[in-house]
Amino acid sequence: MQINSPVQIRIVDEIAIITVDSPPVNALSAAVRDGLDQAMRSALDDPMARGILLTCAGRTFIAGADISEFGKPLTGVPLHDVLDRIEGSPKPVLAAIHGTALGGGLETALVCDYRVATPSARLGLPEVALGLLPGAGGTQRLPRLIGVEAALDMMVFGKPVSASRAQAMGLIDAIMPEDGLIDGAIAYLRERLDAPVIKIRDRTVSATPALFDGFRQQNRRSFQGFRAPENIVKAVEAAVTLPFDEGMKRESDLFWELMHSRESAAQRYFFFAERLTAKVPDMPDDRPPPPISHVGVIGAGTMGGGIAMNFLNAGIPVTIVEQEATALSRGVDTIRRNYQATVDKGRLSVDQMDARMTLLTPTLDLAALDDADLVIEAVFEKMTLKQEIFARLDQVARPDAILATNTSFLDIDAIAGVTSRPEQVVGLHFFSPANIMKLLEVVRGGQTAPDIVARAMAIGRKIGKVAVLSRVCDGFIANRMMTPRMTAAQALLLEGPMPWDIDRVMMDYGFAMGPFAMLDLVGLDVIGWDAATSRSSSIVEILCEEGRWGQKKGAGYYEYDERRRPTPSPHVEQVIRDFATRAGHAQRSFTDAEIIARLLYPVVNEGAKLLEEGIAIRASDVDVALIHGYGWPLFTGGPLFWADGVGLDRIADGLEAMGIAPAPLLRSLAAAGRSLHDHVPAATPVAALA
């Protein structure tokens, strides 16, 4: 027994049971590493112990590194030394896994001679999500245990595997009952006390260069912009071609190369930024918010149906309301088709689909929402329509219900103003498709009560969204941020670059799609064009007047074949050049760097305004919103993290050269040599939401 240590040791039936007890997730902190090292020394020195069992108390096995130690000087015994001691044990060592064994936790299990797990356990090496690779021998031991292809898949994509999958691939040796893990593990180990053991490090693994080349080629697009996947592949190549110790040295070199890279810094920043969104000034944190047991959704269209699915997926009953029976039936059918598509892909069982559909109640009667805890309006973006609905809801909904609007641009205070309870009105802005996109903008009106905001943020987490708080403004955070990019892209067409030039630069930067390809996908006719008032006063108007509405018409900014594959359009190029000539614009060639500056510097400027106006709480919230809402490249960290790397003085000067006034906050931070992330708005002390 070790006093005042998160690691305890006891002897049972000739087995030294080492238990890590460091809530909440038994992370590999300095104290845990020191405790493990001391416990292993004790077990190895104890003649009563013939075998060693490593397990954890609480809800999980070792779930990885202690993230609070990231970026700090190393204290305590290095993890490599602890793992070397375990791996070098002449006594057999078994890891008994429950909950999750992730990152350094799985690497710890890999130095053990045997691994057993409960049926619900999950095992993985997710370091790639932080822009890193497994740096404690994972890239060298895992291929030797399960083969190169399986190891590459686990590490490059970072997805944990189930216990049954782990057993099938040879990652674990046996599955034990949920309530009998320790007893089963002791029995399993006792049967093997005298059995010969081949350490994983002493095994060999082989693979051809063609396998690695093929893996790279197959995943080339998903690797773009990220350094960690390629470094993982290189480390696994070392496991195949080098002796173990040399492979470990190669792994270490590749790990530290990543640790010092801008891409990894961006991904690690984003990891913490996501978690920081839940911390909101002046929110009550003294009690958990009441649960949501019934949700009403008004509108069974694309957004309403997608919103409903989020709650059905979470096991929460939903009543969905429409005005007409045909629209209601169509909406319910769409929800069922979406679930059926998931069933067809093997991601959902028929029973699960049926259970979710059973929770859905379609109706034409708004009064059916009289017992809902939360009502979300998801109708057409028309202020008078939304105000009419909220005035009726005010008469129908129960007194303590949360009344939410899914508006993406409209003034929530104007909507709340038609009710007798504006303090209970909040914005819940889902992004399309609502059942897939992770971002949920929680929009706090001028009179929205703090407890309503707290409940709205908790609702987002309940349905698996990343909730970001915004104050009221046109477009809130994400839409307002991206509007200047589209404005700049349209203006740039008149100066020389064609749509496909601009799209290519944005895709090279890391976006999945450029702005003009996106417009073609959405439809040029649905972004504000009105045939009745169109006068060929812009390129968009000319294209729409010609019937070039985008992919659905086979022509927009691009030409599209029958499979909707785009090609540059000579006709559109001529339209643009003729329009530019009539408007008196001289055209020239632009470098990629110039195009990036023209499109993205205004986005950064808008972000600075959001912070200055108090619309967003912090710069990291803006980055999270843009990454999850608009697919801003993760490896850049988001627009404001990227801007701090570029240099605020350079961006401010660039904006002035474009004739755009830099936001006062941007200019003042640049002059002081500070970053956007240094800006902290005046607020009461931060309280973490329950």
PDB file of N, CA and C in Angstrom, residues 57-90:
ATOM      1  N   ALA A  57      -9.170   2.346 -10.910  1.00  0.00           N
ATOM      2  CA  ALA A  57     -10.422   2.561 -10.195  1.00  0.00           C
ATOM      3  C   ALA A  57     -11.281   3.561 -10.976  1.00  0.00           C
ATOM      4  N   GLY A  58     -12.531   3.683 -10.561  1.00  0.00           N
ATOM      5  CA  GLY A  58     -13.403   4.665 -11.194  1.00  0.00           C
ATOM      6  C   GLY A  58     -14.006   4.176 -12.489  1.00  0.00           C
ATOM      7  N   ARG A  59     -14.301   5.115 -13.375  1.00  0.00           N
ATOM      8  CA  ARG A  59     -15.076   4.792 -14.565  1.00  0.00           C
ATOM      9  C   ARG A  59     -14.247   4.425 -15.780  1.00  0.00           C
ATOM     10  N   THR A  60     -12.919   4.479 -15.679  1.00  0.00           N
ATOM     11  CA  THR A  60     -12.138   4.214 -16.884  1.00  0.00           C
ATOM     12  C   THR A  60     -10.718   3.774 -16.570  1.00  0.00           C
ATOM     13  N   PHE A  61     -10.134   3.077 -17.519  1.00  0.00           N
ATOM     14  CA  PHE A  61      -8.698   2.801 -17.516  1.00  0.00           C
ATOM     15  C   PHE A  61      -7.983   4.132 -17.784  1.00  0.00           C
ATOM     16  N   ILE A  62      -6.687   4.110 -17.882  1.00  0.00           N
ATOM     17  CA  ILE A  62      -5.934   5.338 -18.170  1.00  0.00           C
ATOM     18  C   ILE A  62      -6.414   5.917 -19.502  1.00  0.00           C
ATOM     19  N   ALA A  63      -6.974   7.133 -19.437  1.00  0.00           N
ATOM     20  CA  ALA A  63      -7.585   7.718 -20.630  1.00  0.00           C
ATOM     21  C   ALA A  63      -6.647   8.612 -21.415  1.00  0.00           C
ATOM     22  N   GLY A  64      -5.366   8.637 -21.048  1.00  0.00           N
ATOM     23  CA  GLY A  64      -4.413   9.403 -21.839  1.00  0.00           C
ATOM     24  C   GLY A  64      -3.535  10.289 -20.992  1.00  0.00           C
ATOM     25  N   ALA A  65      -2.866  11.227 -21.653  1.00  0.00           N
ATOM     26  CA  ALA A  65      -1.971  12.160 -20.971  1.00  0.00           C
ATOM     27  C   ALA A  65      -2.778  13.151 -20.145  1.00  0.00           C
ATOM     28  N   ASP A  66      -2.125  13.789 -19.214  1.00  0.00           N
ATOM     29  CA  ASP A  66      -2.742  14.853 -18.429  1.00  0.00           C
ATOM     30  C   ASP A  66      -2.623  16.145 -19.229  1.00  0.00           C
ATOM     31  N   ILE A  67      -3.735  16.577 -19.818  1.00  0.00           N
ATOM     32  CA  ILE A  67      -3.680  17.727 -20.722  1.00  0.00           C
ATOM     33  C   ILE A  67      -3.309  19.013 -19.993  1.00  0.00           C
ATOM     34  N   SER A  68      -3.477  19.041 -18.668  1.00  0.00           N
ATOM     35  CA  SER A  68      -3.092  20.245 -17.930  1.00  0.00           C
ATOM     36  C   SER A  68      -1.579  20.432 -17.907  1.00  0.00           C
ATOM     37  N   GLU A  69      -0.822  19.379 -18.245  1.00  0.00           N
ATOM     38  CA  GLU A  69       0.642  19.472 -18.264  1.00  0.00           C
ATOM     39  C   GLU A  69       1.187  19.875 -19.628  1.00  0.00           C
ATOM     40  N   PHE A  70       0.287  19.999 -20.640  1.00  0.00           N
ATOM     41  CA  PHE A  70       0.751  20.356 -21.981  1.00  0.00           C
ATOM     42  C   PHE A  70       1.488  21.697 -21.938  1.00  0.00           C
ATOM     43  N   GLY A  71       2.656  21.727 -22.565  1.00  0.00           N
ATOM     44  CA  GLY A  71       3.400  22.969 -22.678  1.00  0.00           C
ATOM     45  C   GLY A  71       4.162  23.376 -21.438  1.00  0.00           C
ATOM     46  N   LYS A  72       4.134  22.557 -20.406  1.00  0.00           N
ATOM     47  CA  LYS A  72       4.835  22.878 -19.167  1.00  0.00           C
ATOM     48  C   LYS A  72       6.095  22.026 -19.044  1.00  0.00           C
ATOM     49  N   PRO A  73       7.082  22.479 -18.258  1.00  0.00           N
ATOM     50  CA  PRO A  73       8.298  21.679 -18.057  1.00  0.00           C
ATOM     51  C   PRO A  73       7.961  20.327 -17.430  1.00  0.00           C
ATOM     52  N   LEU A  74       8.673  19.300 -17.844  1.00  0.00           N
ATOM     53  CA  LEU A  74       8.427  17.954 -17.338  1.00  0.00           C
ATOM     54  C   LEU A  74       8.795  17.856 -15.868  1.00  0.00           C
ATOM     55  N   THR A  75       7.898  17.270 -15.089  1.00  0.00           N
ATOM     56  CA  THR A  75       8.184  16.932 -13.698  1.00  0.00           C
ATOM     57  C   THR A  75       7.860  15.458 -13.502  1.00  0.00           C
ATOM     58  N   GLY A  76       8.462  14.858 -12.503  1.00  0.00           N
ATOM     59  CA  GLY A  76       8.197  13.457 -12.233  1.00  0.00           C
ATOM     60  C   GLY A  76       8.951  12.536 -13.167  1.00  0.00           C
ATOM     61  N   VAL A  77       8.703  11.244 -13.000  1.00  0.00           N
ATOM     62  CA  VAL A  77       9.361  10.228 -13.817  1.00  0.00           C
ATOM     63  C   VAL A  77       8.836  10.312 -15.251  1.00  0.00           C
ATOM     64  N   PRO A  78       9.700  10.369 -16.258  1.00  0.00           N
ATOM     65  CA  PRO A  78       9.220  10.391 -17.651  1.00  0.00           C
ATOM     66  C   PRO A  78       8.414   9.129 -17.966  1.00  0.00           C
ATOM     67  N   LEU A  79       7.392   9.276 -18.798  1.00  0.00           N
ATOM     68  CA  LEU A  79       6.541   8.140 -19.136  1.00  0.00           C
ATOM     69  C   LEU A  79       7.349   7.017 -19.772  1.00  0.00           C
ATOM     70  N   HIS A  80       8.298   7.359 -20.628  1.00  0.00           N
ATOM     71  CA  HIS A  80       9.106   6.319 -21.278  1.00  0.00           C
ATOM     72  C   HIS A  80       9.817   5.445 -20.248  1.00  0.00           C
ATOM     73  N   ASP A  81      10.295   6.049 -19.157  1.00  0.00           N
ATOM     74  CA  ASP A  81      10.983   5.266 -18.129  1.00  0.00           C
ATOM     75  C   ASP A  81      10.021   4.319 -17.430  1.00  0.00           C
ATOM     76  N   VAL A  82       8.805   4.807 -17.172  1.00  0.00           N
ATOM     77  CA  VAL A  82       7.794   3.950 -16.542  1.00  0.00           C
ATOM     78  C   VAL A  82       7.462   2.773 -17.454  1.00  0.00           C
ATOM     79  N   LEU A  83       7.261   3.063 -18.731  1.00  0.00           N
ATOM     80  CA  LEU A  83       6.895   2.002 -19.671  1.00  0.00           C
ATOM     81  C   LEU A  83       8.041   1.013 -19.862  1.00  0.00           C
ATOM     82  N   ASP A  84       9.265   1.506 -19.877  1.00  0.00           N
ATOM     83  CA  ASP A  84      10.411   0.595 -19.986  1.00  0.00           C
ATOM     84  C   ASP A  84      10.460  -0.354 -18.792  1.00  0.00           C
ATOM     85  N   ARG A  85      10.119   0.158 -17.608  1.00  0.00           N
ATOM     86  CA  ARG A  85      10.138  -0.693 -16.417  1.00  0.00           C
ATOM     87  C   ARG A  85       9.062  -1.778 -16.512  1.00  0.00           C
ATOM     88  N   ILE A  86       7.878  -1.387 -16.993  1.00  0.00           N
ATOM     89  CA  ILE A  86       6.806  -2.380 -17.138  1.00  0.00           C
ATOM     90  C   ILE A  86       7.188  -3.413 -18.191  1.00  0.00           C
ATOM     91  N   GLU A  87       7.662  -2.930 -19.339  1.00  0.00           N
ATOM     92  CA  GLU A  87       7.989  -3.833 -20.440  1.00  0.00           C
ATOM     93  C   GLU A  87       9.150  -4.759 -20.085  1.00  0.00           C
ATOM     94  N   GLY A  88      10.072  -4.292 -19.279  1.00  0.00           N
ATOM     95  CA  GLY A  88      11.230  -5.100 -18.919  1.00  0.00           C
ATOM     96  C   GLY A  88      10.989  -6.053 -17.771  1.00  0.00           C
ATOM     97  N   SER A  89       9.774  -6.088 -17.259  1.00  0.00           N
ATOM     98  CA  SER A  89       9.476  -6.948 -16.109  1.00  0.00           C
ATOM     99  C   SER A  89       9.675  -8.425 -16.448  1.00  0.00           C
ATOM    100  N   PRO A  90      10.437  -9.148 -15.617  1.00  0.00           N
ATOM    101  CA  PRO A  90      10.544 -10.601 -15.819  1.00  0.00           C
ATOM    102  C   PRO A  90       9.290 -11.336 -15.362  1.00  0.00           C
TER     103      PRO A  90
END
